[in-house]
Structure formats: structure tokens, C-alpha cells
Tab-separated table of C-alpha atoms in Angstrom:
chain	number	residue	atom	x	y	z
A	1	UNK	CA	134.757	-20.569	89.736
A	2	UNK	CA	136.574	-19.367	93.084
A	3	UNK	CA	139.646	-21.316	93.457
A	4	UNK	CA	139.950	-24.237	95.431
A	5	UNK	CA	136.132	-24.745	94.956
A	6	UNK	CA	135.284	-28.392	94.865
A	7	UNK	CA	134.623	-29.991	92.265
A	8	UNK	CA	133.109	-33.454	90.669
A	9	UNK	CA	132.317	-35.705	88.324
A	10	UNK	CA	128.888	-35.868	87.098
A	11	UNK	CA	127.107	-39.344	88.366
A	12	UNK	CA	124.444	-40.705	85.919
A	13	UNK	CA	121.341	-38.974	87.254
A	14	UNK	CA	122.615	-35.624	86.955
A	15	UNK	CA	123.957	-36.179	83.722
A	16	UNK	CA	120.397	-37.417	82.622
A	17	UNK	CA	118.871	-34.625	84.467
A	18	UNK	CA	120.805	-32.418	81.977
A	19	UNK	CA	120.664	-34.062	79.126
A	20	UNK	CA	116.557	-33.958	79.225
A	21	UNK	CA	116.486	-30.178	79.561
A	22	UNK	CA	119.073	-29.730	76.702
A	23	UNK	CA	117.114	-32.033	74.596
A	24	UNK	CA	114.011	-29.824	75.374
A	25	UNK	CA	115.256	-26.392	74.185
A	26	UNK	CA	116.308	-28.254	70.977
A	27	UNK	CA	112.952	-30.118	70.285
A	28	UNK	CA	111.844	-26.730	70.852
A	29	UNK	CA	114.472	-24.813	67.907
A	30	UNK	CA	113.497	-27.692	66.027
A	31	UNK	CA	109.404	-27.327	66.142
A	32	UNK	CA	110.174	-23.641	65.298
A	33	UNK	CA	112.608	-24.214	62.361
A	34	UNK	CA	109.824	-26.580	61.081
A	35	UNK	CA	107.607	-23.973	61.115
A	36	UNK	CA	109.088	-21.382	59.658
A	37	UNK	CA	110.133	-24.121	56.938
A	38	UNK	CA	106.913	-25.623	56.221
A	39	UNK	CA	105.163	-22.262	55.893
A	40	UNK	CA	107.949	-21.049	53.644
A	41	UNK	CA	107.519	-24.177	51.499
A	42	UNK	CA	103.824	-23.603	51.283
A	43	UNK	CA	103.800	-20.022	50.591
A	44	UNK	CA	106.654	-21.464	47.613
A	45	UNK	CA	104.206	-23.295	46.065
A	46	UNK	CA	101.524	-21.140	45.534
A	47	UNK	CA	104.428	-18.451	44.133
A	48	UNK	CA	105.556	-20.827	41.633
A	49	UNK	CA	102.583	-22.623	40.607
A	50	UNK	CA	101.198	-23.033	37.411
A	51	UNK	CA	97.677	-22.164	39.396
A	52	UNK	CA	98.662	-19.311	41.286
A	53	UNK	CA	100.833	-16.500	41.314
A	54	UNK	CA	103.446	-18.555	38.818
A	55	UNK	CA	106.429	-16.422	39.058
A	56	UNK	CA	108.748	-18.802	37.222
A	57	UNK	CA	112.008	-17.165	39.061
A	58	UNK	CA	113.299	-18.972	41.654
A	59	UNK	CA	117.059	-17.544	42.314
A	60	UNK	CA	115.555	-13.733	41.804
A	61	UNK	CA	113.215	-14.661	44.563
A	62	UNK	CA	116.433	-16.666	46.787
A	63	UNK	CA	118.533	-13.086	46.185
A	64	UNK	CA	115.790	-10.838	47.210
A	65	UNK	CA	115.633	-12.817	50.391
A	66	UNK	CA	118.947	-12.702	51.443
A	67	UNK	CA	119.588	-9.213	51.045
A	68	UNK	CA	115.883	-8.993	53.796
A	69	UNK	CA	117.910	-11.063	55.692
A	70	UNK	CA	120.869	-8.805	55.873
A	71	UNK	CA	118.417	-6.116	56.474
A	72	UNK	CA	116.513	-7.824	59.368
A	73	UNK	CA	119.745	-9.240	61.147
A	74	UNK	CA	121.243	-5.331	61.151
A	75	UNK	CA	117.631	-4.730	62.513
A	76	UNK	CA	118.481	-6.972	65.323
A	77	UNK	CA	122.455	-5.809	65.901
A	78	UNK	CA	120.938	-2.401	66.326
A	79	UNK	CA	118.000	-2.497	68.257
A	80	UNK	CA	119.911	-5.386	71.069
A	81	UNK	CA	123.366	-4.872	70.578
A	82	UNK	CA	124.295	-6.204	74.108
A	83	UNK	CA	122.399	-9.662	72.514
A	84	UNK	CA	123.056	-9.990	68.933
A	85	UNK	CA	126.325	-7.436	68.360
A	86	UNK	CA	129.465	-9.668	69.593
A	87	UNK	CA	132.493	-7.236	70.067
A	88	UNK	CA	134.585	-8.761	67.383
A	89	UNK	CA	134.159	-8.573	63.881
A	90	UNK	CA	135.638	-10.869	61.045
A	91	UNK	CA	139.238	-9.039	59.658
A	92	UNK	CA	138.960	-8.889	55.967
A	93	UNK	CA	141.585	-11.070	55.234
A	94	UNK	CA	139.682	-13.432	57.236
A	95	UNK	CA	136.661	-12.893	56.174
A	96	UNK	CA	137.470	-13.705	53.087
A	97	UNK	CA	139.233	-17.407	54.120
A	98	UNK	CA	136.250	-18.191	55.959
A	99	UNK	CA	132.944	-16.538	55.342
A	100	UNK	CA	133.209	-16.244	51.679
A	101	UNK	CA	133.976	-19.893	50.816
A	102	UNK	CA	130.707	-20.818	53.034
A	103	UNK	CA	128.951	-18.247	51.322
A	104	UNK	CA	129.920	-19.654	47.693
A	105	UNK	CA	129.495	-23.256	48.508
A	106	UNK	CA	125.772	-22.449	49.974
A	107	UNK	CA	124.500	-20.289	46.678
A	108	UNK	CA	126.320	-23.072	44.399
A	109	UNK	CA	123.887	-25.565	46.199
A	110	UNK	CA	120.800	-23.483	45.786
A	111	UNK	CA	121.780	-22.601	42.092
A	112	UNK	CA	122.538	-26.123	41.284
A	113	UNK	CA	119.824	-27.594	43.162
A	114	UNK	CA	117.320	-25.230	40.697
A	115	UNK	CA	118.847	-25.770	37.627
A	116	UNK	CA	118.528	-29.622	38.312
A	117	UNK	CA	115.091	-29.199	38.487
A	118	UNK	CA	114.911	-27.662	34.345
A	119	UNK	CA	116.137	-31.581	33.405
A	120	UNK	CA	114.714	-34.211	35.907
A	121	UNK	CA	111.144	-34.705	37.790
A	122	UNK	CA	110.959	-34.108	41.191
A	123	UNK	CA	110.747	-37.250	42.271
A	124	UNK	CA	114.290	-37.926	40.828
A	125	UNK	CA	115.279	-34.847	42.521
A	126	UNK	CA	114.585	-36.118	46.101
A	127	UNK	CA	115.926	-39.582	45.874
A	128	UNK	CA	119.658	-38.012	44.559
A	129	UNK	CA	119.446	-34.836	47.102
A	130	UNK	CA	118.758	-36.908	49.908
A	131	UNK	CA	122.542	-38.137	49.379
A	132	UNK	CA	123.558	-34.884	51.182
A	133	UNK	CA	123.221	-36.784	54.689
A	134	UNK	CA	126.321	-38.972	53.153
A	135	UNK	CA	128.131	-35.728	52.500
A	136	UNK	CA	127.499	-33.633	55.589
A	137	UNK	CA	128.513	-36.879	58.011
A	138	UNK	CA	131.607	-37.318	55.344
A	139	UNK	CA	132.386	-33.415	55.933
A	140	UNK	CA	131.457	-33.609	59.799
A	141	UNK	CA	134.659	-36.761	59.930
A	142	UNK	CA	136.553	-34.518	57.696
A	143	UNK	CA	136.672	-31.415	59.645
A	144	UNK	CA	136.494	-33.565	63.367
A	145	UNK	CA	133.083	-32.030	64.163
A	146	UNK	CA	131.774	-35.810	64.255
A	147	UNK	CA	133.942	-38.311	66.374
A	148	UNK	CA	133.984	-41.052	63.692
A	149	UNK	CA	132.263	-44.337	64.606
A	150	UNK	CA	130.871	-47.001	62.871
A	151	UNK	CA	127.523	-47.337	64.797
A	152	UNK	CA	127.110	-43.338	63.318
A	153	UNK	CA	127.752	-44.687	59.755
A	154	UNK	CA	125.544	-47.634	60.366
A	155	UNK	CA	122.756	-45.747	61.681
A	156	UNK	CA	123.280	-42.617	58.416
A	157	UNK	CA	123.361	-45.775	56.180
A	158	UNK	CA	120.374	-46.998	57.483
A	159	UNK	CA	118.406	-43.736	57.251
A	160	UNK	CA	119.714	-42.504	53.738
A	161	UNK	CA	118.015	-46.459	52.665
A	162	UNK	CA	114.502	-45.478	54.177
A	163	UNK	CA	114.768	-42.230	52.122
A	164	UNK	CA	115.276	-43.984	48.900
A	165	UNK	CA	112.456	-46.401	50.086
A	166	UNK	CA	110.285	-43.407	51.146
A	167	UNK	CA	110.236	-41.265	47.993
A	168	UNK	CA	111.406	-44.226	45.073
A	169	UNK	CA	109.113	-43.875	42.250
A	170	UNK	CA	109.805	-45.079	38.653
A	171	UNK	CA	111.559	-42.359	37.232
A	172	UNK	CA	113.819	-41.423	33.952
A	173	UNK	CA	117.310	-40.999	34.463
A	174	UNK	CA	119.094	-37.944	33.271
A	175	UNK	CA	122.838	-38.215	33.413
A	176	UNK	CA	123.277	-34.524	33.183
A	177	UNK	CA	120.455	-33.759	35.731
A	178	UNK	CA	122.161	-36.278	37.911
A	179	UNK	CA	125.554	-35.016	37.887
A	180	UNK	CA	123.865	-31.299	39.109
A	181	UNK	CA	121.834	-32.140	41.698
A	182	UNK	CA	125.087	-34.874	43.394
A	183	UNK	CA	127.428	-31.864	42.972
A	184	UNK	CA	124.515	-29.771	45.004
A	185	UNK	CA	124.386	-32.688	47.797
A	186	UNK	CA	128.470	-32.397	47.774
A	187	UNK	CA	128.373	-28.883	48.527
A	188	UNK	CA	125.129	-28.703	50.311
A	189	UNK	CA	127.607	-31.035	53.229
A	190	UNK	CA	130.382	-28.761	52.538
A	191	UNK	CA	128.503	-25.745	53.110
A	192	UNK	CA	126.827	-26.875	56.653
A	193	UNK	CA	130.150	-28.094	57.952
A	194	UNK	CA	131.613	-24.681	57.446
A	195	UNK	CA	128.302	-22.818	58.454
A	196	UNK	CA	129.237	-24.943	62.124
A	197	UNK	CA	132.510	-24.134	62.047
A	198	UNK	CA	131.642	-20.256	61.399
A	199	UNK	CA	129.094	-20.599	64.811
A	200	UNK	CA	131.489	-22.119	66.332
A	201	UNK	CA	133.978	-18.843	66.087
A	202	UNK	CA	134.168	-16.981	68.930
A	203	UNK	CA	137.540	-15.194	67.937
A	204	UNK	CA	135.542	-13.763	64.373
A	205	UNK	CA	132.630	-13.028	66.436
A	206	UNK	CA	130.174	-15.182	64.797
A	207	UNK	CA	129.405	-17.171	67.587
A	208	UNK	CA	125.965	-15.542	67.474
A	209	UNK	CA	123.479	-16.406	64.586
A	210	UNK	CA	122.322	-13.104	64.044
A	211	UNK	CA	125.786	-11.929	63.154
A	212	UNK	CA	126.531	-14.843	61.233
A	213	UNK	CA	123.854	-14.483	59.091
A	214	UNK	CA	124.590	-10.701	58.584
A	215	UNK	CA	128.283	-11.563	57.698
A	216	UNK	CA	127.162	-14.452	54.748
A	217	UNK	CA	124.012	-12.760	53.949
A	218	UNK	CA	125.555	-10.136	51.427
A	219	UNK	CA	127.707	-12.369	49.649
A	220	UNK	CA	125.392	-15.186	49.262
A	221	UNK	CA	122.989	-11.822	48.264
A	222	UNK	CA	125.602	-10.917	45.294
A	223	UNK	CA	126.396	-14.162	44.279
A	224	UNK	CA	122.945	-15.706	43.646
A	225	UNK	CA	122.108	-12.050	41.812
A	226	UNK	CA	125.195	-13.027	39.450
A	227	UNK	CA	123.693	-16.482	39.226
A	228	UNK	CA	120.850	-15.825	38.367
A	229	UNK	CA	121.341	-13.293	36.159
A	230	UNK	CA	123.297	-16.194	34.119
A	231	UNK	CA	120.438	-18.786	34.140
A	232	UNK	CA	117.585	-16.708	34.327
A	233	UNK	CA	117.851	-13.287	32.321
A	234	UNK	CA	116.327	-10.522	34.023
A	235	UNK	CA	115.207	-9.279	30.942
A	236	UNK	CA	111.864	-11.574	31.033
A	237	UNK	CA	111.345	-10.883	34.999
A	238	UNK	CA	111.130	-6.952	34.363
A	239	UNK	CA	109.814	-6.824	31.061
A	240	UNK	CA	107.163	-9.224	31.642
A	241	UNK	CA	103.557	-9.042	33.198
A	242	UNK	CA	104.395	-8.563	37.041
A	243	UNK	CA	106.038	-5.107	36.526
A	244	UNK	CA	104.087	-3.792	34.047
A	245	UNK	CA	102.772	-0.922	35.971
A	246	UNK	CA	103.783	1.046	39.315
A	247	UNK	CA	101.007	-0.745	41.326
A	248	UNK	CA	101.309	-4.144	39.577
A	249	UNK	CA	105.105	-4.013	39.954
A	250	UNK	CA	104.831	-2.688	44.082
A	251	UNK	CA	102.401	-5.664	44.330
A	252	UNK	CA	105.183	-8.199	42.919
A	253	UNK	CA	107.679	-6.551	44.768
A	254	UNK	CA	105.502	-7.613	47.732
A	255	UNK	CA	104.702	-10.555	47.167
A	256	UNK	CA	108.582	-12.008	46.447
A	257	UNK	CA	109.798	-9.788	49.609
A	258	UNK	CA	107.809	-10.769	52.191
A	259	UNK	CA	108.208	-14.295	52.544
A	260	UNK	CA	112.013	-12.591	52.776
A	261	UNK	CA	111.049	-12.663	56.741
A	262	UNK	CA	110.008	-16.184	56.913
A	263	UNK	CA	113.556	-17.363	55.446
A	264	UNK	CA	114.959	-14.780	57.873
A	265	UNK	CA	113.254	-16.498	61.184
A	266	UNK	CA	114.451	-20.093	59.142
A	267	UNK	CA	117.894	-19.750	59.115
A	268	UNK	CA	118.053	-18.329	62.436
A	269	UNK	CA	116.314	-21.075	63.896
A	270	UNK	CA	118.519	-23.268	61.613
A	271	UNK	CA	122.159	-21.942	63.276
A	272	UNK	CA	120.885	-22.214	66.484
A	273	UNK	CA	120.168	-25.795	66.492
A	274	UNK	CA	123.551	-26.021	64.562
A	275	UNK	CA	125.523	-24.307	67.213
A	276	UNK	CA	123.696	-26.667	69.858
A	277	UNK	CA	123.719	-29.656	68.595
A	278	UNK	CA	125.830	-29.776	65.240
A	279	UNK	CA	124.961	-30.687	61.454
A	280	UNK	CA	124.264	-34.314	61.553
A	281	UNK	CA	121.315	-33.783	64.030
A	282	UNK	CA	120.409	-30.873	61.976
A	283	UNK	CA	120.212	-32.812	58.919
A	284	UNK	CA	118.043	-35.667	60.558
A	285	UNK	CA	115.788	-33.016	61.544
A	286	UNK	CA	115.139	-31.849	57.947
A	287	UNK	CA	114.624	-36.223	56.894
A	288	UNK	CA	112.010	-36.087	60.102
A	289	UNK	CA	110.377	-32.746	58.898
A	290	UNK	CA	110.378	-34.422	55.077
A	291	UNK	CA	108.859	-38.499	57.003
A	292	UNK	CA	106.179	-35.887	58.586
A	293	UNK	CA	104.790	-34.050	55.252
A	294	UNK	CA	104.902	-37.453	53.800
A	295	UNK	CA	102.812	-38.816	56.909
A	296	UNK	CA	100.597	-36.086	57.075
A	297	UNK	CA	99.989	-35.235	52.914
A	298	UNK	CA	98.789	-39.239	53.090
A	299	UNK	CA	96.981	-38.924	55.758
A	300	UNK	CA	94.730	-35.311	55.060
A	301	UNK	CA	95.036	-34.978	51.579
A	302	UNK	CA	94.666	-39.000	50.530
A	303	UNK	CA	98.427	-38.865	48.358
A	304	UNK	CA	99.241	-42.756	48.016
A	305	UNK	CA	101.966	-44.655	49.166
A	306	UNK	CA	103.131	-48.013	48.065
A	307	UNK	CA	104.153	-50.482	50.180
A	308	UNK	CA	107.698	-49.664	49.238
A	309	UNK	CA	107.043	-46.274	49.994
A	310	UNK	CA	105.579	-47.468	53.732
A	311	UNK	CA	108.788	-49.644	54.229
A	312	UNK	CA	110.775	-46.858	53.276
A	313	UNK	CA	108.976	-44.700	55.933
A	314	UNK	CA	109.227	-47.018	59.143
A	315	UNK	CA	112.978	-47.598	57.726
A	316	UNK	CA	113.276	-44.068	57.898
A	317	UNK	CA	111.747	-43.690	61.583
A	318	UNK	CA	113.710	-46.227	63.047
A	319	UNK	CA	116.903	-44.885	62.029
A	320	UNK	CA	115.643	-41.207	63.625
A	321	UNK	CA	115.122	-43.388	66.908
A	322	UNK	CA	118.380	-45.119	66.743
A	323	UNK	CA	120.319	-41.591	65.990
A	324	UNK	CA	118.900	-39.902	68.845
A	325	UNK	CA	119.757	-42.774	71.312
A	326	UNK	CA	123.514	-43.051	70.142
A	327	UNK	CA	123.283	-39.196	70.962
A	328	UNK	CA	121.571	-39.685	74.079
A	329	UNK	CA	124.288	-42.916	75.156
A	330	UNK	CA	127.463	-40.685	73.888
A	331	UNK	CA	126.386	-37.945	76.544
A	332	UNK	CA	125.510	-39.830	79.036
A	333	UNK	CA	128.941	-42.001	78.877
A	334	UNK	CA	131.198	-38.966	78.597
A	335	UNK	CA	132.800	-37.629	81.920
A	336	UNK	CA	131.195	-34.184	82.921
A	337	UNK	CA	133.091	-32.206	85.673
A	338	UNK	CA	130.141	-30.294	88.038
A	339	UNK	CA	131.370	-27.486	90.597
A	340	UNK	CA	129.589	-27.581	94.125
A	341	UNK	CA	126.127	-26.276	92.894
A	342	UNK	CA	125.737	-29.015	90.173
A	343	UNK	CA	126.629	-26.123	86.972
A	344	UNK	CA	128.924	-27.780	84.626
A	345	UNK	CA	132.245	-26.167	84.112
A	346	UNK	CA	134.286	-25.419	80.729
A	347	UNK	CA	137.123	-23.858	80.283
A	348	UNK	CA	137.991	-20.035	79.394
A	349	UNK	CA	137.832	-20.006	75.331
A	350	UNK	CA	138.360	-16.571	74.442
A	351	UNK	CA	141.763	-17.680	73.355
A	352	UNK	CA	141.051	-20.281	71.259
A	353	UNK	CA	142.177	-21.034	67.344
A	354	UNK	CA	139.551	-21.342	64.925
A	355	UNK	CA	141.381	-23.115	62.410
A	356	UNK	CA	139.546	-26.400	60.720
A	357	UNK	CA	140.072	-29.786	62.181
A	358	UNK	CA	139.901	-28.074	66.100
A	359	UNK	CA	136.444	-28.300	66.886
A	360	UNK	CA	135.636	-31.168	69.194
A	361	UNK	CA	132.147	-31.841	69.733
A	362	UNK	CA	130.725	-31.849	73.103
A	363	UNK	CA	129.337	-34.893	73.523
A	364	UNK	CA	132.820	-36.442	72.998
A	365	UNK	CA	134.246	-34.458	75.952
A	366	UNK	CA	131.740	-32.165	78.103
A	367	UNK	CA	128.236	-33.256	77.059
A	368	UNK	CA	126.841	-30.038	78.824
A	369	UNK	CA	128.385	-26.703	79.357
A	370	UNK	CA	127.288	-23.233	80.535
A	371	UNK	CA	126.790	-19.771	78.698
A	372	UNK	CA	125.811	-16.932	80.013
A	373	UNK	CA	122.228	-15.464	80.852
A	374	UNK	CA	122.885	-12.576	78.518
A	375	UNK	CA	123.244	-15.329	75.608
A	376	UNK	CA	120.336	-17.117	76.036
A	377	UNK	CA	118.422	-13.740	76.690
A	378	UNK	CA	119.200	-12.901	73.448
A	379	UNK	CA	117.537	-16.383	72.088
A	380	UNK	CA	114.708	-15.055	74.142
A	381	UNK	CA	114.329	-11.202	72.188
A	382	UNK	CA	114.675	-13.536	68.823
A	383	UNK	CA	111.279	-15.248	69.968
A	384	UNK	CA	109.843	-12.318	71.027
A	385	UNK	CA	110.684	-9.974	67.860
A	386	UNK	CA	109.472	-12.777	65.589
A	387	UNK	CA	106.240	-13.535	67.840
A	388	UNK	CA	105.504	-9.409	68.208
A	389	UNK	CA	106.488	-8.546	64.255
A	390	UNK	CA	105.910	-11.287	62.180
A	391	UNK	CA	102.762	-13.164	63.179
A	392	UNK	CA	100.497	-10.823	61.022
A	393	UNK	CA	102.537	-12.778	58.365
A	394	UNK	CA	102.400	-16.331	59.417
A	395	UNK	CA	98.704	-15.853	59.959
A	396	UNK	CA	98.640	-14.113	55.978
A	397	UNK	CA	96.681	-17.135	53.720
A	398	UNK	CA	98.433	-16.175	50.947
A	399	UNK	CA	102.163	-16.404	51.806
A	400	UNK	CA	104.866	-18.031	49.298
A	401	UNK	CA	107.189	-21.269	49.151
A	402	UNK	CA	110.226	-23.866	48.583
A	403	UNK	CA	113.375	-24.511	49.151
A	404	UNK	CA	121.455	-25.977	75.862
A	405	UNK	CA	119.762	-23.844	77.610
A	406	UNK	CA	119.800	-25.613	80.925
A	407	UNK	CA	118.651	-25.004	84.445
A	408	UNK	CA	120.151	-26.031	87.308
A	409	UNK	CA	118.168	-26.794	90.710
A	410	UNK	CA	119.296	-22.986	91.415
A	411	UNK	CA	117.656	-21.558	88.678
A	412	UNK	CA	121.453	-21.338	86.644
A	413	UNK	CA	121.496	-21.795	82.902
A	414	UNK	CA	123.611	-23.785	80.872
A	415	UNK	CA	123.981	-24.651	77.212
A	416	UNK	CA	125.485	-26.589	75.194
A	417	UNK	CA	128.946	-25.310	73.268
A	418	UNK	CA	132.273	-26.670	71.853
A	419	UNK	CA	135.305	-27.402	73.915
A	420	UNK	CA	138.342	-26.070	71.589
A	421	UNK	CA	141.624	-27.503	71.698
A	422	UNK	CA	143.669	-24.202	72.542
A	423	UNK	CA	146.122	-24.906	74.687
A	424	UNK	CA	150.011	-26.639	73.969
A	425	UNK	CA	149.075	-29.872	75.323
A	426	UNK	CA	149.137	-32.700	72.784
A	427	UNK	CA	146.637	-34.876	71.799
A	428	UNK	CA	147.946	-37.856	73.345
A	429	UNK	CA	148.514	-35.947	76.414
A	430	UNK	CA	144.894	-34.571	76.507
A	431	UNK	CA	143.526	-38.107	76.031
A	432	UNK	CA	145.467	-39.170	79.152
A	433	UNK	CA	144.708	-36.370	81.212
A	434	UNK	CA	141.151	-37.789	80.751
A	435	UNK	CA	141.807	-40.867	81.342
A	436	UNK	CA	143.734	-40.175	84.325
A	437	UNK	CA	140.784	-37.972	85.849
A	438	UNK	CA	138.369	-40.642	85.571
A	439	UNK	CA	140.031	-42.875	87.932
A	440	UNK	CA	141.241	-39.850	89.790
A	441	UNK	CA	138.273	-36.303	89.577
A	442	UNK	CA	139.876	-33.230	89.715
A	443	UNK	CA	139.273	-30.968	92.662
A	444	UNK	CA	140.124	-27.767	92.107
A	445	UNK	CA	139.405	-25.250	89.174
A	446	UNK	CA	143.632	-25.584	88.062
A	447	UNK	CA	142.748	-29.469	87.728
A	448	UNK	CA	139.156	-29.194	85.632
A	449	UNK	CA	141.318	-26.254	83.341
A	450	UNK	CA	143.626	-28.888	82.399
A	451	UNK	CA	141.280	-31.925	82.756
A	452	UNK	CA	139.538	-30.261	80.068
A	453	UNK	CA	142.101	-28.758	77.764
């Protein structure tokens, strides 16, 4: 912004204004995330069942995937460089502080989460997993990317109930199943936290999903290949029926790679709504997609539910409801400095520490801030190289299974990103210099730089 340009504090309206087109771009990540996932699950099912394909070899499948991952997110670094190619790259000393440990901590959840499955029903399964929303708000306090608050807890409480409601069955409990699947939750919050902390990291240059997903993808690749070497022996998978020939092995090959595309457009759509809008939301969007196949498996398909499982349900919804309004009453009562054409203004972050614990999110300082047009062009190619190359797929009937950009009145774009606390002034010092510029707006672009820091 030129300097000496006015500035302002955003009134109520505009802040609304903004917060309705954010939300829209979101709902839209989400519907596509929920997609990708549902399809994924679906084409999972008919892999593993008993009445299908029944490939009993669930981490072999997981490791194929990420190394098409890695493969399809070069694609994409190559091919729009300017979009998905940041200029930095991770050092390897700090690559391995801060891409590694996510890596590890995402393929112990995935191993753990399977080999849960050997000792306890499903059922089981999905009551003790669902304790992961404890564990990513625990991790989002821990690490500051959640401004703790009891209404949050209240509300997370609240949900967590309706999922224990929603899928309680009468079920036999397996102390050592138990202890997996709560170590999987544990890490499955650990793992998210530092997967928002990673998009976060504009100094590593994995601000961008695509690159973040080419940075884990390889070591989350190796890892699960070690894993499940351990648990499953690749000395059935190869020497059994679905590589006993060229053709029948090409045709397995196939088969376990393809849905390798699907997980690809997943997680992409998965760190996006991360980067926008943080874990927490991103983990009440999986309990909605999970309330939805409930709704609509009872509804088509005639599965009962028992009144407990109803309450459990409604529980479930009304806590989604009550989330999204404490999100929606946190933005619009946070202070949001506009410059004369209405475009909210953050500060210059190119500087800024990565370290844990410095991530504030937005809604606790700016609610809305800008990026540039190039960045959410490159949101734009995703869409468009996932609608041009991978719809023969999604239309495929026999696919495999389980696991803000804003416009102003000129036409400007915004989105949603962090506000890092780079520069020497305290903590104390930053809260005043809030306080002070809500009885007092700053007017030039010296005043917003520190109103901000």
C-alpha cells in the first residue's frame, strides 16, 4: 500500500460481507474433499471385500499411493511452476526437524489405525477413533494454532458425545485393540497440527499444498513400505493369486494404483482447507462427512438406527451448528484494518520464524487477509487438471476404497492466511498496540505494520 494511504477499521457489514465469500470458497474445498473421500472410500470397499476384488493388503495399497502422489505433485511443480513451485525449498537439516516428524506421526496413524482393525470390530473402531477431535483441539492449544476458550471445548465436548451416541453399538472390548487405535487418535492430532504448521511455512516453502505434499510424500512412501513389510509380509502379496502372471499381475498393479489419483486430489483438497481455515474445522468436516453417510446409508440403503443412534446424530448436528457460529462470531468481533478500496491489509511475512508456538490464527487477529492472484490461480489449474485428467476415473464403476479467496467490490481477491509474530515487539506490547488501535484506527501503512505485528 502507497504510504500515507488511508486506512480503516472494518465496520460490521464489511466484515460480514467478507466473511460470506470466505466461507463460500471453503464450503466449496470442503464439497470437493468429500468427494474425492467418499469415492475413495467406496472404491476401498469393493478392493478389500470379501465379495470383490479382496486384496487383503491395506498398507501395500497406502505405500503405492503415496509414492503416485509424489509422482503427480512433481507433475504439477513441472508443468505450473510459477503456481505450485515456491522458490524456497526445505534445508536438510530442516527438513528433517520438521517434515520428517509429520511424516512419521501420519504413517504411525495409518499403520496403527490398520492393525487395530486385526483385534476389534469396526464398530469399536469408530467410537475410540473418533477421540482424535480431543487430540487435534488438545494439539491446536498446544502449539497456539487454537486461541484456547472454553465455549471451543464446550462445543468439541459436545460433538465428540453425539459421535459416541451416533455410532455406539454393543461391542467387546479389547484392551490391546484399544490401546492401538487411542495411540492412532494421539498421533492422528499430532500429525494434523504439524501438517498446519508445515502450510503455514512460508520460509521452507511449503506454503503451497502441492509442494507440501511432494516434500512428506516420499517419506511417508518409505516408511509405510517398512511398515508394512513388518505386519504384512510381502511374501503372500507377490506370491499369491494377483501376480501370478504378466497380465494378471499388470491388472493388480492397476487396480491398487489408480485409486493412487483419487488420494492425490484428497489430500490436496485436505491442505487447502487446512491452510484456510485450520485443523479443528477440518476435523468437523470429516464428523459432518461421517453424520452424512450415516444419514444417507439409512435413508437409501434402509441400515437401522436406534434411537440412541438418532440422538447421537442431532447431538452431533447441533454441535456442527454451534462450531461454525463461534467461528462466524470470533471473525466478526476481531478488528480488521481495510485500506481505501475495502482490501484487507497484512503485514509483509517473508521474514517470519516458523518455529512452533508462533502461529496465530486469523480469526484471533485479522479474520481476512489478501494473497495474491497468482496463488489462487494456482487453486484454479488444481481444479482444472483434476476436472480435465481425472474424471474418466471418477466416472470408472469399479474404483477402490477406505481410509479465502475473496473479492472485493473491485474485483480484488483476498484469502485467508496466518498473521506470524515476527517482529521484536512483545506479547504484552502487541496486545496493547491492539487495544490501543481500537479506540484509536491507524491511518497510515507505518501504523497498520505495527498495529498488526
Amino acid at each position: 500500500m502507497p504510504p500515507g494511504e488511508s486506512v480503516h477499521i472494518a465496520t460490521e457489514e464489511e466484515k460480514k460481507r467478507l466473511w460470506m465469500h470466505n466461507a463460500s470458497l471453503n464450503v466449496l474445498f470442503i464439497a470437493s474433499w468429500f468427494l474425492f473421500a467418499t469415492t475413495l472410500s467406496v472404491y476401498n470397499k469393493w478392493m478389500f471385500s470379501d465379495d470383490h476384488l479382496n486384496f487383503p493388503y491395506p498398507l501395500f495399497v497406502t505405500t503405492l499411493h503415496m509414492f503416485v502422489q509424489f509422482i503427480l505433485a512433481a507433475v504439477l511443480r513441472i508443468v505450473w511452476p510459477k503456481h505450485f513451485r515456491p522458490e524456497r525449498s526445505p534445508p536438510r537439516v530442516e527438513y528433517g526437524k520438521k517434515v520428517v516428524p509429520t511424516a512419521l506421526a501420519t504413517c504411525l496413524d495409518i499403520g496403527l489405525s490398520n492393525l487395530s482393525l486385526k483385534t476389534i470390530s469396526l464398530s469399536f473402531y469408530t467410537m475410540c477413533k473418533s477421540s482424535s477431535l480431543i487430540f487435534v483441539l488438545l494439539f491446536a492449544f498446544l502449539f497456539r494454532l487454537e486461541k484456547f476458550s472454553w465455549r471451543l471445548i464446550g462445543v468439541i465436548v459436545l460433538i465428540f458425545s453425539g459421535v459416541l451416541l451416533m455410532v455406539a453399538t454393543e461391542t467387546h472390548f479389547i484392551l490391546h485393540g484399544f490401546l492401538l487405535v487411542i495411540t492412532a487418535s494421539a498421533l492422528g492430532g499430532l500429525r494434523w497440527g504439524l501438517t498446519q504448521i508445515l502450510l503455514q511455512n512460508k520460509k521452507l516453502g511449503l506454503d503451497n499444498p502441492a509442494a507440501t505434499v511432494f516434500w512428506l510424500s516420499p517419506t511417508m512412501g518409505v516408511t509405510l513400505l517398512i511398515i508394512s513389510l513388518i505386519v504384512e509380509g510381502w511374501s503372500g502379496i507377490f506370491g499369491g493369486a494377483f501376480f501370478s502372471g504378466l497380465w494378471k499381475s499388470l491388472e493388480t498393479m492397476l487396480y491398487l494404483i489408480a485409486p493412487g489419483v483419487l488420494a492425490f486430489c484428497m489430500v490436496m483438497s485436505e491442505f487447502y482447507i487446512i491452510q484456510r481455515t485450520g485443523m479443528v474445522p477440518m476435523s468437523i468436516a470429516g464428523i459432518a462427512k461421517e453424520v452424512t453417510t450415516i444419514i444417507i446409508s439409512s435413508w437409501f440403503f434402509g441400515d437401522e438406527l436406534t434411537p440412541l443412534n438418532i440422538t447421537g446424530v442431532a447431538i452431533t448436528v447441533c454441535g456442527i451448528i454451534l462450531f461454525t457460529y463461534h467461528k462466524y462470531r470470533k471473525s466478526i468481533d476481531s478488528p480488521l484494518p481495510l485500506d481505501a478500496h475495502g482490501n484487507p491489509i497484512i503485514p509483509d511475512d517473508d521474514d517470519s520464524d516458523t518455529h512452533l508456538g508462533q502461529y496465530v490464527r486469523l480469526d484471533e487477529t485479522l479474520p481476512l487477509a489478501s494473497r495474491t492472484s497468482a496463488d489462487l490461480h494456482g487453486v484454479r489449474l488444481f481444479f482444472c487438471y483434476v476436472l480435465v485428467h481425472m474424471s474418466p476415473l471418477l466416472m470408472c464403476g469399479t474404483q477402490e476404497g477406505p481410509p479465502a479467496v475473496l473479492f472485493s467490490a473491485d474485483g480484488d481477491e483476498f484469502e485467508s492466511e496466518r498473521v506470524s509474530q515476527s517482529t521484536p515487539t512483545s506479547h504484552r506490547e502487541s496486545r496493547q498496540l491492539r487495544g490501543d488501535a481500537l479506540n484509536a484506527p491507524p491511518t497510515s501503512a507505518e501504523e497498520v505494520k505495527a498495529w498488526t505485528s
